[in-house]
Coordinates of C-alpha atoms and ligand atoms in Angstrom, one line a residue:
M1 CA -6.0 1.4 2.9
N2 CA -5.7 -0.8 6.1
Q3 CA -4.7 -4.3 7.0
N4 CA -8.6 -5.2 7.8
Q5 CA -9.9 -4.0 4.2
H6 CA -6.8 -6.0 2.6
S7 CA -7.2 -9.2 4.3
N8 CA -11.1 -9.2 4.2
S9 CA -10.8 -8.8 0.3
N10 CA -8.8 -11.9 0.5
D11 CA -12.1 -14.0 0.8
N12 CA -13.5 -12.0 -2.2
D13 CA -14.9 -14.8 -4.4
P14 CA -13.8 -13.5 -8.0
S15 CA -16.9 -15.6 -9.1
D16 CA -19.2 -13.2 -7.6
E17 CA -21.4 -11.3 -10.1
P18 CA -20.6 -7.5 -9.6
T19 CA -23.5 -5.1 -8.6
A20 CA -23.9 -1.9 -9.8
A21 CA -22.3 -0.2 -6.8
S22 CA -18.9 -2.6 -7.5
L23 CA -18.3 -1.4 -10.7
N24 CA -15.1 0.6 -11.4
F25 CA -16.0 4.2 -13.0
I26 CA -14.5 2.6 -16.4
E27 CA -16.8 0.1 -16.0
Q28 CA -19.9 2.3 -15.1
I29 CA -19.0 4.6 -18.3
V30 CA -19.3 1.3 -20.5
A31 CA -22.6 0.5 -18.7
G32 CA -23.9 3.9 -19.4
D33 CA -23.0 3.7 -23.2
N34 CA -24.7 0.5 -23.4
E35 CA -27.7 1.5 -21.6
S36 CA -27.8 4.7 -24.1
G37 CA -27.3 2.4 -26.8
K38 CA -24.3 4.6 -28.0
H39 CA -21.9 1.9 -30.8
E40 CA -25.4 -0.3 -30.6
G41 CA -24.1 -1.7 -27.4
R42 CA -20.8 -2.8 -28.8
V43 CA -18.0 -2.7 -26.6
H44 CA -14.8 -3.1 -28.1
T45 CA -11.4 -2.1 -26.5
R46 CA -7.6 -2.7 -27.0
F47 CA -4.5 -3.4 -25.4
P48 CA -1.7 -1.4 -27.1
P49 CA 1.9 -2.2 -26.0
E50 CA 4.9 -0.3 -27.7
P51 CA 7.2 -3.3 -28.4
N52 CA 10.4 -1.9 -27.0
G53 CA 10.8 -4.1 -23.9
Y54 CA 9.1 -7.0 -22.1
L55 CA 5.4 -6.5 -19.9
H56 CA 5.3 -5.7 -16.5
I57 CA 2.9 -6.0 -14.0
G58 CA 1.7 -2.7 -14.7
H59 CA 0.6 -3.9 -18.1
A60 CA -1.0 -6.8 -16.5
K61 CA -3.2 -4.5 -14.7
S62 CA -4.5 -2.9 -18.1
I63 CA -4.8 -6.2 -19.8
C64 CA -7.0 -7.3 -17.2
L65 CA -8.9 -3.9 -17.6
N66 CA -9.1 -4.1 -21.0
F67 CA -10.2 -7.7 -21.5
G68 CA -12.2 -8.1 -18.5
I69 CA -14.5 -5.2 -20.2
A70 CA -14.7 -6.6 -23.3
T71 CA -15.4 -10.3 -21.8
A72 CA -18.1 -8.9 -19.3
N73 CA -19.9 -7.2 -22.3
G74 CA -19.6 -9.6 -24.7
G75 CA -17.5 -7.6 -26.5
K76 CA -13.5 -7.4 -28.0
T77 CA -10.6 -6.9 -27.2
N78 CA -7.8 -6.0 -30.1
L79 CA -3.9 -6.6 -29.5
R80 CA -2.4 -3.7 -31.1
F81 CA 1.7 -3.1 -31.4
D82 CA 1.9 0.4 -31.2
D83 CA 5.0 0.1 -33.3
T84 CA 5.4 3.7 -34.9
N85 CA 9.0 4.8 -33.6
P86 CA 11.0 2.7 -35.5
A87 CA 14.4 3.3 -33.2
K88 CA 13.6 1.4 -30.2
E89 CA 11.1 -1.3 -31.6
E90 CA 12.0 -5.6 -31.8
T91 CA 10.6 -8.4 -33.1
E92 CA 11.6 -10.0 -30.1
Y93 CA 9.5 -8.0 -28.2
V94 CA 6.4 -8.5 -29.8
D95 CA 6.7 -12.3 -29.5
S96 CA 7.5 -11.8 -25.6
I97 CA 4.2 -9.6 -25.1
M98 CA 2.1 -12.2 -27.3
E99 CA 3.5 -14.7 -24.9
D100 CA 2.9 -13.1 -21.9
V101 CA -1.0 -12.2 -22.6
R102 CA -1.9 -15.8 -23.1
W103 CA 0.1 -16.5 -20.0
L104 CA -2.0 -14.4 -18.0
G105 CA -5.0 -16.0 -19.3
F106 CA -6.1 -13.7 -22.5
Q107 CA -6.9 -14.3 -25.9
W108 CA -7.4 -11.5 -28.3
D109 CA -9.7 -11.0 -30.7
N110 CA -7.5 -9.8 -33.3
V111 CA -3.6 -8.6 -33.7
Y112 CA -2.8 -5.6 -35.3
F113 CA 0.6 -3.2 -35.8
A114 CA -0.3 0.3 -35.7
S115 CA 2.7 0.2 -38.8
D116 CA -0.1 -2.0 -40.7
Y117 CA -1.9 1.6 -41.1
F118 CA 1.0 3.5 -42.3
Q119 CA -0.6 3.9 -45.4
Q120 CA -3.7 5.2 -44.3
L121 CA -2.3 7.6 -41.7
Y122 CA -0.4 9.0 -44.6
D123 CA -3.8 9.5 -46.4
F124 CA -5.2 11.1 -44.0
A125 CA -2.6 13.5 -43.0
E126 CA -2.7 14.7 -46.9
Q127 CA -6.5 15.0 -46.2
L128 CA -5.5 17.2 -43.0
I129 CA -3.1 19.1 -45.3
K130 CA -5.5 19.7 -48.0
S131 CA -8.4 20.9 -45.8
G132 CA -6.0 23.3 -44.2
H133 CA -5.3 21.5 -41.0
A134 CA -2.0 20.6 -41.4
Y135 CA 1.3 22.3 -42.6
V136 CA 4.8 21.4 -43.3
C137 CA 7.1 23.5 -41.1
S138 CA 10.5 23.8 -41.4
L139 CA 11.8 25.1 -37.9
D140 CA 14.5 23.0 -36.5
A141 CA 14.1 21.6 -33.1
E142 CA 15.1 24.4 -31.0
K143 CA 13.3 26.9 -32.4
T144 CA 10.4 24.5 -32.6
R145 CA 10.7 24.4 -29.0
S146 CA 11.2 28.4 -28.4
Y147 CA 8.0 28.9 -30.3
R148 CA 6.0 27.1 -28.4
G149 CA 6.2 29.1 -25.4
G150 CA 5.8 27.9 -22.0
W151 CA 2.8 27.1 -19.4
N152 CA 2.4 31.0 -18.8
E153 CA 3.1 31.9 -22.0
A154 CA 1.3 31.8 -25.5
G155 CA 3.2 30.2 -28.2
K156 CA 4.3 32.2 -31.4
D157 CA 3.0 31.1 -34.8
S158 CA 5.6 29.3 -37.2
P159 CA 6.5 31.6 -39.9
Y160 CA 5.6 28.5 -42.2
R161 CA 2.0 28.0 -40.9
S162 CA 0.6 30.1 -43.5
R163 CA 2.1 28.0 -46.3
D164 CA -0.8 27.0 -48.8
P165 CA -2.1 23.5 -48.9
E166 CA -0.6 23.1 -52.0
E167 CA 3.1 23.5 -51.3
N168 CA 2.5 21.9 -48.3
L169 CA 1.2 18.8 -50.2
D170 CA 4.1 19.3 -52.5
L171 CA 6.6 19.4 -49.4
F172 CA 5.1 16.3 -47.7
R173 CA 5.2 14.3 -50.7
R174 CA 8.5 14.9 -50.9
M175 CA 9.3 14.1 -47.4
K176 CA 7.8 10.7 -47.9
A177 CA 10.2 10.5 -51.1
G178 CA 13.0 10.8 -49.2
E179 CA 14.4 14.6 -50.7
F180 CA 15.2 15.6 -47.1
T181 CA 17.3 15.0 -44.4
E182 CA 16.2 14.1 -41.1
G183 CA 14.8 17.5 -38.9
E184 CA 14.7 19.7 -41.8
H185 CA 10.5 19.3 -41.9
T186 CA 8.2 18.2 -40.0
L187 CA 4.3 18.1 -40.7
R188 CA 2.4 20.1 -37.7
A189 CA -1.3 20.3 -36.9
K190 CA -2.4 23.7 -37.5
I191 CA -4.7 23.6 -33.8
D192 CA -3.7 27.1 -31.6
M193 CA -0.7 28.2 -30.6
A194 CA -2.0 30.0 -27.6
S195 CA -4.0 27.0 -26.4
P196 CA -3.4 26.9 -22.4
N197 CA -2.8 23.2 -23.4
M198 CA 0.4 22.7 -24.7
N199 CA -0.4 19.5 -26.3
M200 CA -2.8 21.8 -28.9
R201 CA 0.1 24.1 -29.7
D202 CA 0.4 22.9 -33.3
P203 CA 1.7 19.4 -32.1
T204 CA 4.0 17.7 -34.8
I205 CA 2.2 14.7 -36.6
Y206 CA 5.2 13.7 -38.5
R207 CA 8.8 13.3 -38.5
I208 CA 11.6 12.5 -40.8
R209 CA 13.6 9.3 -39.4
K210 CA 15.7 7.7 -42.0
I211 CA 15.7 4.4 -39.9
K212 CA 14.7 0.8 -40.7
H213 CA 11.6 -0.4 -39.2
H214 CA 11.1 -4.0 -37.7
R215 CA 8.0 -4.7 -39.9
T216 CA 8.0 -2.2 -42.7
G217 CA 11.9 -2.4 -43.4
S218 CA 13.0 0.8 -45.5
D219 CA 9.5 1.6 -46.9
W220 CA 9.2 4.7 -45.1
C221 CA 11.4 7.6 -44.1
I222 CA 8.8 9.4 -42.3
Y223 CA 7.3 8.2 -39.2
P224 CA 4.0 9.4 -37.4
M225 CA 3.9 10.8 -33.9
Y226 CA 2.1 8.7 -31.2
D227 CA -0.6 10.9 -30.3
Y228 CA -1.6 11.1 -34.2
A229 CA -1.1 7.4 -34.7
H230 CA -2.7 6.2 -31.6
G231 CA -6.4 7.8 -32.1
I232 CA -6.3 7.1 -35.6
S233 CA -5.7 3.3 -35.1
D234 CA -8.6 3.2 -32.5
S235 CA -11.0 4.5 -34.5
I236 CA -9.8 2.7 -37.3
E237 CA -10.3 -0.5 -35.5
R238 CA -13.9 1.3 -34.5
I239 CA -12.5 1.0 -30.7
T240 CA -15.1 2.1 -28.6
H241 CA -13.6 2.6 -25.5
S242 CA -9.6 3.2 -25.6
I243 CA -8.4 3.2 -21.7
C244 CA -5.0 4.4 -21.2
T245 CA -2.9 5.9 -18.4
L246 CA -3.3 9.5 -16.7
E247 CA -0.6 11.1 -18.3
F248 CA -2.5 10.9 -21.3
E249 CA -5.5 13.0 -19.7
H250 CA -4.1 15.7 -21.5
H251 CA -3.8 14.4 -24.8
R252 CA -7.4 13.5 -24.6
P253 CA -8.4 17.0 -26.6
L254 CA -5.9 16.3 -28.9
Y255 CA -7.1 12.9 -29.3
N256 CA -10.5 14.3 -29.9
W257 CA -9.4 16.6 -32.4
F258 CA -7.8 14.3 -34.7
L259 CA -11.1 12.1 -34.9
E260 CA -13.2 15.3 -35.2
T261 CA -11.5 17.3 -37.8
L262 CA -11.1 13.7 -40.3
D263 CA -14.7 12.6 -39.1
I264 CA -14.0 9.7 -38.2
F265 CA -15.0 6.6 -36.0
P266 CA -15.3 8.5 -32.1
S267 CA -13.5 6.1 -30.3
R268 CA -13.5 7.5 -26.7
Q269 CA -10.4 7.8 -24.7
I270 CA -10.8 7.3 -20.6
E271 CA -7.8 7.6 -18.2
F272 CA -7.1 5.4 -15.1
A273 CA -4.1 5.6 -12.6
R274 CA -1.0 3.5 -13.4
L275 CA 0.1 0.8 -11.0
N276 CA 2.9 1.3 -8.9
I277 CA 4.5 -0.9 -6.6
T278 CA 6.9 -0.4 -3.6
H279 CA 10.5 -1.6 -3.9
T280 CA 10.2 -1.5 -7.7
M281 CA 9.6 0.4 -11.0
M282 CA 7.1 0.0 -13.7
S283 CA 9.0 1.4 -16.7
K284 CA 10.3 -0.6 -19.9
R285 CA 13.1 2.1 -20.3
K286 CA 14.2 2.0 -16.7
L287 CA 13.9 -1.7 -16.6
L288 CA 15.8 -2.1 -20.0
E289 CA 18.8 -0.3 -18.0
L290 CA 18.7 -2.8 -15.2
V291 CA 19.1 -5.5 -18.0
Q292 CA 21.9 -3.7 -19.9
D293 CA 23.8 -2.7 -16.8
N294 CA 23.7 -6.5 -15.6
Q295 CA 22.1 -5.5 -12.3
V296 CA 20.3 -8.2 -13.1
S297 CA 20.4 -11.5 -15.0
G298 CA 18.2 -10.6 -17.8
W299 CA 14.1 -9.2 -18.4
D300 CA 13.6 -12.4 -16.6
D301 CA 15.4 -12.4 -13.6
P302 CA 13.0 -13.5 -10.7
R303 CA 13.4 -10.1 -9.1
M304 CA 12.1 -8.2 -12.2
P305 CA 8.1 -6.9 -11.8
T306 CA 7.7 -8.4 -15.8
I307 CA 5.6 -10.6 -16.4
C308 CA 8.4 -13.1 -17.4
G309 CA 10.3 -12.4 -14.4
L310 CA 7.0 -13.0 -12.0
R311 CA 6.7 -16.4 -14.0
R312 CA 10.2 -17.3 -13.6
R313 CA 9.7 -16.5 -9.7
G314 CA 6.7 -18.7 -9.6
Y315 CA 4.0 -16.6 -9.8
T316 CA 0.5 -17.9 -11.1
P317 CA -1.6 -16.1 -13.7
E318 CA -4.7 -16.5 -11.2
S319 CA -2.5 -14.9 -8.4
I320 CA -1.4 -11.9 -10.8
R321 CA -5.1 -11.6 -12.2
N322 CA -6.6 -11.4 -8.3
F323 CA -4.1 -9.2 -7.4
C324 CA -5.2 -6.9 -10.5
T325 CA -8.8 -7.2 -9.5
R326 CA -8.4 -6.4 -5.5
I327 CA -6.2 -3.3 -6.1
G328 CA -8.9 -1.8 -8.4
V329 CA -9.2 0.7 -11.0
T330 CA -9.1 4.8 -9.8
K331 CA -7.8 8.2 -11.0
Q332 CA -5.6 8.5 -8.0
N333 CA -2.2 7.7 -8.7
S334 CA -0.8 5.8 -5.6
R335 CA 1.9 3.1 -4.6
H336 CA 0.4 -0.1 -3.6
D337 CA 2.5 -2.3 -1.0
M338 CA 4.4 -5.5 -2.6
A339 CA 2.9 -7.6 0.2
W340 CA -0.3 -7.3 -1.9
L341 CA 1.1 -8.7 -4.8
E342 CA 2.8 -11.5 -2.3
D343 CA -0.4 -12.3 -0.5
A344 CA -2.2 -12.8 -3.8
L345 CA 0.3 -15.4 -4.4
R346 CA 0.4 -17.0 -0.9
A347 CA -3.3 -17.4 -1.4
D348 CA -3.3 -19.0 -4.5
L349 CA -0.7 -21.3 -3.8
N350 CA -1.7 -22.5 -0.4
K351 CA -4.5 -23.8 -2.3
R352 CA -2.7 -25.6 -5.2
A353 CA 0.7 -26.2 -3.9
N354 CA 1.8 -29.8 -2.4
R355 CA 3.9 -29.6 1.1
R356 CA 7.5 -30.7 0.9
A357 CA 10.3 -31.1 3.1
G358 CA 13.5 -28.9 2.1
V359 CA 16.2 -28.1 4.5
L360 CA 17.8 -24.4 3.2
R361 CA 21.2 -24.7 5.3
P362 CA 21.5 -28.3 7.0
L363 CA 22.9 -29.3 10.3
K364 CA 23.3 -33.1 10.7
V365 CA 21.8 -34.8 13.2
V366 CA 22.7 -38.4 14.0
I367 CA 19.9 -40.5 16.2
E368 CA 22.2 -42.6 18.2
N369 CA 19.4 -44.7 19.4
Y370 CA 18.3 -45.8 16.0
P371 CA 19.2 -49.1 14.5
E372 CA 21.8 -47.9 11.9
D373 CA 20.5 -49.7 8.8
Q374 CA 16.6 -48.9 9.4
V375 CA 14.6 -46.8 7.0
E376 CA 11.2 -46.0 7.8
Q377 CA 8.6 -44.6 5.4
L378 CA 6.5 -42.4 7.2
D379 CA 3.1 -41.2 5.9
A380 CA 2.8 -37.4 5.0
I381 CA -0.2 -35.2 3.7
N382 CA 0.4 -33.6 0.5
N383 CA -1.7 -30.6 1.0
P384 CA -4.2 -30.2 3.7
E385 CA -6.1 -27.9 2.0
D386 CA -6.7 -30.2 -0.4
E387 CA -7.8 -34.0 0.3
S388 CA -7.2 -35.1 -3.3
A389 CA -3.7 -34.2 -3.4
G390 CA -3.3 -37.3 -1.1
K391 CA -0.5 -38.5 1.1
R392 CA 3.1 -39.7 0.1
K393 CA 5.9 -41.8 1.9
V394 CA 8.9 -39.8 3.4
P395 CA 11.6 -41.8 4.4
F396 CA 13.0 -42.0 7.9
G397 CA 16.9 -43.0 8.9
R398 CA 19.1 -42.5 11.6
E399 CA 21.0 -39.6 10.0
L400 CA 19.3 -36.6 9.0
Y401 CA 19.3 -32.8 8.5
I402 CA 17.4 -30.1 10.2
E403 CA 17.6 -26.5 9.3
R404 CA 20.5 -24.6 11.3
T405 CA 18.4 -22.1 12.5
D406 CA 16.4 -24.3 14.3
F407 CA 19.0 -25.2 16.7
M408 CA 20.5 -22.8 19.3
E409 CA 23.4 -23.7 21.6
D410 CA 22.3 -21.5 24.2
P411 CA 18.8 -20.8 23.5
P412 CA 16.4 -18.3 24.9
K413 CA 13.5 -19.5 27.0
K414 CA 11.0 -18.7 24.0
F415 CA 12.9 -20.7 21.4
F416 CA 11.2 -23.7 21.4
R417 CA 13.3 -25.8 18.8
L418 CA 16.3 -27.6 19.4
G419 CA 18.8 -27.0 22.1
P420 CA 21.6 -29.1 24.7
G421 CA 19.2 -31.1 26.6
R422 CA 15.8 -29.9 24.5
E423 CA 13.1 -32.5 23.1
V424 CA 11.8 -31.2 20.3
R425 CA 9.0 -33.0 17.8
L426 CA 10.1 -33.9 14.1
R427 CA 7.2 -33.5 11.7
Y428 CA 5.4 -36.6 10.8
G429 CA 8.0 -38.1 13.0
Y430 CA 9.3 -38.9 16.6
F431 CA 10.4 -36.7 19.4
I432 CA 14.2 -36.2 19.7
T433 CA 16.2 -34.9 22.4
C434 CA 19.6 -33.3 21.6
T435 CA 22.4 -35.3 23.8
D436 CA 25.7 -33.6 22.4
V437 CA 26.9 -30.9 19.9
I438 CA 30.0 -31.8 17.9
K439 CA 32.0 -28.8 17.1
N440 CA 35.1 -28.4 14.3
D441 CA 38.2 -26.6 15.4
A442 CA 36.8 -23.3 14.7
G443 CA 34.5 -23.8 17.3
E444 CA 31.5 -24.2 14.9
V445 CA 28.8 -26.7 15.3
V446 CA 28.7 -29.0 12.7
E447 CA 26.5 -32.1 14.0
L448 CA 24.2 -32.8 16.8
R449 CA 23.7 -36.2 18.4
C450 CA 20.6 -37.2 19.8
S451 CA 18.1 -39.9 21.2
Y452 CA 14.7 -40.6 19.9
D453 CA 11.4 -41.9 21.5
P454 CA 10.0 -45.0 19.5
E455 CA 6.7 -44.4 21.5
T456 CA 6.1 -40.9 19.8
L457 CA 5.6 -41.5 16.4
G458 CA 3.0 -39.3 14.8
G459 CA 3.6 -36.8 17.4
Q460 CA 2.4 -37.5 20.9
A461 CA 4.1 -39.2 23.7
P462 CA 1.9 -42.1 25.6
D463 CA 2.8 -40.6 28.9
G464 CA 1.2 -36.9 27.9
R465 CA 4.7 -35.0 27.8
R466 CA 4.5 -32.3 25.8
V467 CA 6.9 -30.3 23.3
R468 CA 6.3 -27.3 21.9
G469 CA 8.1 -27.3 18.9
T470 CA 7.9 -29.1 15.7
I471 CA 10.7 -28.8 13.1
H472 CA 11.2 -30.1 9.6
W473 CA 13.9 -32.7 8.7
V474 CA 15.1 -34.5 5.5
A475 CA 16.3 -37.8 5.8
A476 CA 20.2 -37.6 5.0
A477 CA 20.8 -41.3 3.1
T478 CA 18.2 -40.2 0.7
A479 CA 18.5 -36.2 0.6
I480 CA 19.0 -34.5 -3.0
T481 CA 21.1 -32.1 -3.0
A482 CA 19.6 -28.8 -4.8
E483 CA 20.5 -25.0 -5.2
V484 CA 17.7 -22.7 -3.9
R485 CA 17.7 -19.1 -4.7
L486 CA 16.2 -16.7 -2.3
Y487 CA 14.8 -13.5 -3.5
D488 CA 14.1 -10.1 -1.7
H489 CA 13.3 -6.4 -2.8
L490 CA 15.1 -5.3 -5.8
F491 CA 15.0 -1.9 -4.4
Q492 CA 15.5 -0.9 -0.4
T493 CA 13.6 1.9 -0.8
T494 CA 9.8 2.0 -1.1
D495 CA 10.1 4.6 -3.6
P496 CA 13.1 3.4 -6.1
F497 CA 13.5 7.0 -7.4
E498 CA 13.8 8.4 -3.4
A499 CA 17.0 10.3 -3.3
S500 CA 19.5 8.2 -1.7
P501 CA 21.4 8.3 1.5
A502 CA 24.2 7.8 -0.7
T503 CA 24.1 11.0 -2.8
D504 CA 20.8 12.6 -1.2
T505 CA 19.9 14.1 -4.8
L506 CA 17.4 13.0 -6.8
A507 CA 19.3 12.4 -10.1
E508 CA 17.6 10.7 -12.9
A509 CA 19.8 7.8 -12.1
S510 CA 19.6 8.1 -8.3
Y511 CA 17.4 4.4 -8.6
L512 CA 20.6 2.8 -9.2
N513 CA 21.7 3.8 -5.9
N514 CA 18.4 2.7 -4.1
L515 CA 19.1 -1.3 -5.1
N516 CA 19.1 -3.6 -2.3
E517 CA 22.4 -5.2 -2.6
N518 CA 20.9 -8.4 -0.5
S519 CA 18.2 -8.9 -3.2
L520 CA 19.8 -12.3 -4.0
E521 CA 21.1 -15.2 -2.1
V522 CA 22.1 -18.6 -3.5
L523 CA 22.3 -21.6 -1.4
T524 CA 23.8 -24.4 -3.5
N525 CA 23.9 -27.1 -0.3
C526 CA 20.1 -27.7 0.4
K527 CA 18.6 -31.2 1.0
L528 CA 15.4 -32.1 -0.2
E529 CA 13.2 -34.9 0.5
P530 CA 13.9 -37.6 -2.4
S531 CA 10.2 -37.4 -3.7
L532 CA 11.4 -34.0 -5.3
K533 CA 13.8 -35.6 -7.4
D534 CA 11.7 -35.6 -10.7
A535 CA 10.6 -31.8 -10.0
A536 CA 9.6 -30.6 -13.2
V537 CA 9.9 -27.2 -14.6
G538 CA 7.3 -24.7 -13.1
E539 CA 6.4 -27.1 -10.6
L540 CA 5.1 -25.1 -7.2
Y541 CA 5.8 -26.4 -3.8
Q542 CA 5.4 -25.1 -0.5
F543 CA 8.7 -26.2 1.6
E544 CA 7.3 -26.6 4.9
R545 CA 7.7 -23.5 7.5
L546 CA 9.7 -21.9 4.7
G547 CA 7.8 -20.4 2.0
Y548 CA 6.6 -21.4 -1.8
F549 CA 9.4 -22.6 -4.4
C550 CA 9.2 -23.3 -8.0
V551 CA 11.7 -25.6 -10.4
D552 CA 13.1 -22.7 -12.0
N553 CA 12.5 -22.6 -15.7
K554 CA 15.9 -21.8 -16.9
D555 CA 18.9 -23.1 -15.1
S556 CA 17.3 -26.4 -13.5
S557 CA 17.9 -29.5 -14.8
P558 CA 17.3 -33.3 -13.7
G559 CA 19.9 -34.3 -11.1
N560 CA 21.0 -30.4 -11.1
L561 CA 17.7 -29.2 -9.6
V562 CA 17.4 -25.1 -8.9
F563 CA 14.6 -23.9 -7.1
N564 CA 13.5 -20.2 -6.4
R565 CA 11.7 -18.8 -3.7
S566 CA 8.8 -17.4 -4.8
V567 CA 7.5 -16.1 -1.8
T568 CA 7.9 -16.6 2.2
L569 CA 5.0 -17.9 4.2
R570 CA 4.8 -14.8 5.9
D571 CA 5.8 -11.1 5.4
T572 CA 9.1 -10.9 6.9
W573 CA 10.1 -8.1 5.1
A574 CA 7.5 -5.8 7.3
K575 CA 8.3 -7.4 10.4
M576 CA 12.3 -6.4 9.8
Q577 CA 11.5 -3.3 9.0
R578 CA 9.4 -2.8 12.1
K579 CA 11.9 -4.1 14.2
K580 CA 14.5 -1.1 12.8
Ligands
ATP1 P1 6.7 1.8 -20.3 O1 6.9 3.2 -19.5 O2 6.9 0.8 -18.9 O3 7.0 1.6 -21.2 P2 4.0 2.3 -21.6 O4 2.8 3.2 -21.1 O5 4.9 3.5 -22.3 O6 4.9 2.0 -20.3 P3 3.3 0.8 -23.5 O7 3.5 0.0 -24.0 O8 2.9 2.0 -24.3 O9 3.7 1.5 -22.3 O10 1.7 0.3 -22.6 C1 0.7 -0.4 -23.3 C2 -0.5 -0.4 -22.3 O11 -0.1 -0.8 -20.8 C3 -1.2 1.4 -22.4 O12 -2.3 1.4 -22.5 C4 -0.5 1.6 -21.2 O13 -1.1 2.9 -20.8 C5 -0.7 0.4 -19.8 N1 0.3 0.7 -18.9 C6 1.7 0.5 -18.9 N2 2.2 0.7 -18.0 C7 0.8 0.5 -17.1 C8 1.2 0.6 -15.4 N3 2.1 1.0 -14.7 N4 -0.3 0.8 -15.0 C9 -1.4 0.4 -16.0 N5 -1.3 0.4 -16.7 C10 -0.1 0.8 -17.5
MG2 MG1 5.5 4.2 -24.0

């Protein structure tokens, strides 16, 4: 995807009616089914998270797709918690998932839990046993694996495969009753041990797990496997299009086998490529490791690709939805540049965020010819992109803060900001000229002395003399001091799992070596204009010339404001990388 395509797609109006040609391949399948009258034109999708972690931006893609397709076709979407694995699931995750889906702007028609179907799933298993399609196998885990064969080698039938249905039924009921220990028996589908598709080699459908489940407690000590529970749950809910990611493509024959063998509603599985983004990763399990390892402050650390992390960072639901629309849906695995996500946020915030002045690394400026006690209230436009946002007053006085990086003692020719003897325009204010530089004993610049030209208010000099640079500033007397947190990519490599230069091995945990040590910078002495005093949690601003910032939703309080930088104005990372 080239840069042009990217920026052009920024202009797409999401409200444009889709044309047949613009339908993605899943939408085309759905349109085809509608046309042929399959399911009487009914469209019912589901979003089926496993409650074993917080949702990430990859899930957002799946959510947008499932809810989007249903909405576009007057259909419905279920939220279904795929909670068949009692070991890793928690109610905390269930709550956060519901919150995140709602926050993204979607409302499910029904909420279900796969664990609600434990009895039905059990009954279907008995049905498979009775019809000779499932058997209780007593091979241990290792034997089961070795009997399975390999990619080039057919598997071997389990010696228990020929147990008759009556014996199977008796054993299965006793498994359920808790008479056996974990691993002693499993229930397996009787399909084909020589199938080229490993998933079809008599897959396990029930295992004994003597563990409490987050909803069913200790009602059950046998639990269904994912492949078995998932397809049947879809069918029970009469899901028409069961959309999942590509790694389940080879599970589709099994998905179909269960529904056909049981002769129940024929939900259809359709696979698409997972979302991957540079400099981050999309795996709840791995993200949990970062949390447990204290590499981040929690699931909602603003560097995390989780929905709650993005929310805390200042992402809006609109920007995430627009991003998901722009990247499209395909069957090719790829990795999208993080710049796309950031661009989607910039595009949204440019329209909605009010402009403010904030100085992150302050340098004091004293305007020596400005009256000591004078304070002027200067007019400032809130948002040039939105006239209805109006104007505000910004106080100006004799002492100001400017950004340290806007001054150089020995500036090169192209540096159009402040330097000894140089003149610069203050945003909304006057022209000032640097007349003296004050240093401390260590030789560091601690203060600038300047003069101002009273004739230049509003940015023009009556004599027509020109200045090249305009810098932002905050009046010292009324400035608020705040903490600002600057974030960078969580991983320095585009692929977090890339062999790292430190170890040069591609170990499972190699991603820890690829963490970006400079992904968080905390600035505690930032100076902000006084109108930000009552900035409330979640509010978003553009600090002029710096980027977009939001009030942190956890650590900020009145009088102790904490801002997160959501995104810079331009993609400085790409620029830096090019320079390297
Ligand atoms: P993880 O490895 O992060 O746990 P998962 O696929 O196991 O991901 P589930 O909770 O099972 O997570 O996923 C719920 C739904 O979200 C599934 O339909 C899954 O296909 C989809 N999904 C998960 N990750 C992505 C992704 N990166 N891109 C698109 N869809 C995804
Ligand atoms: Mg999973």
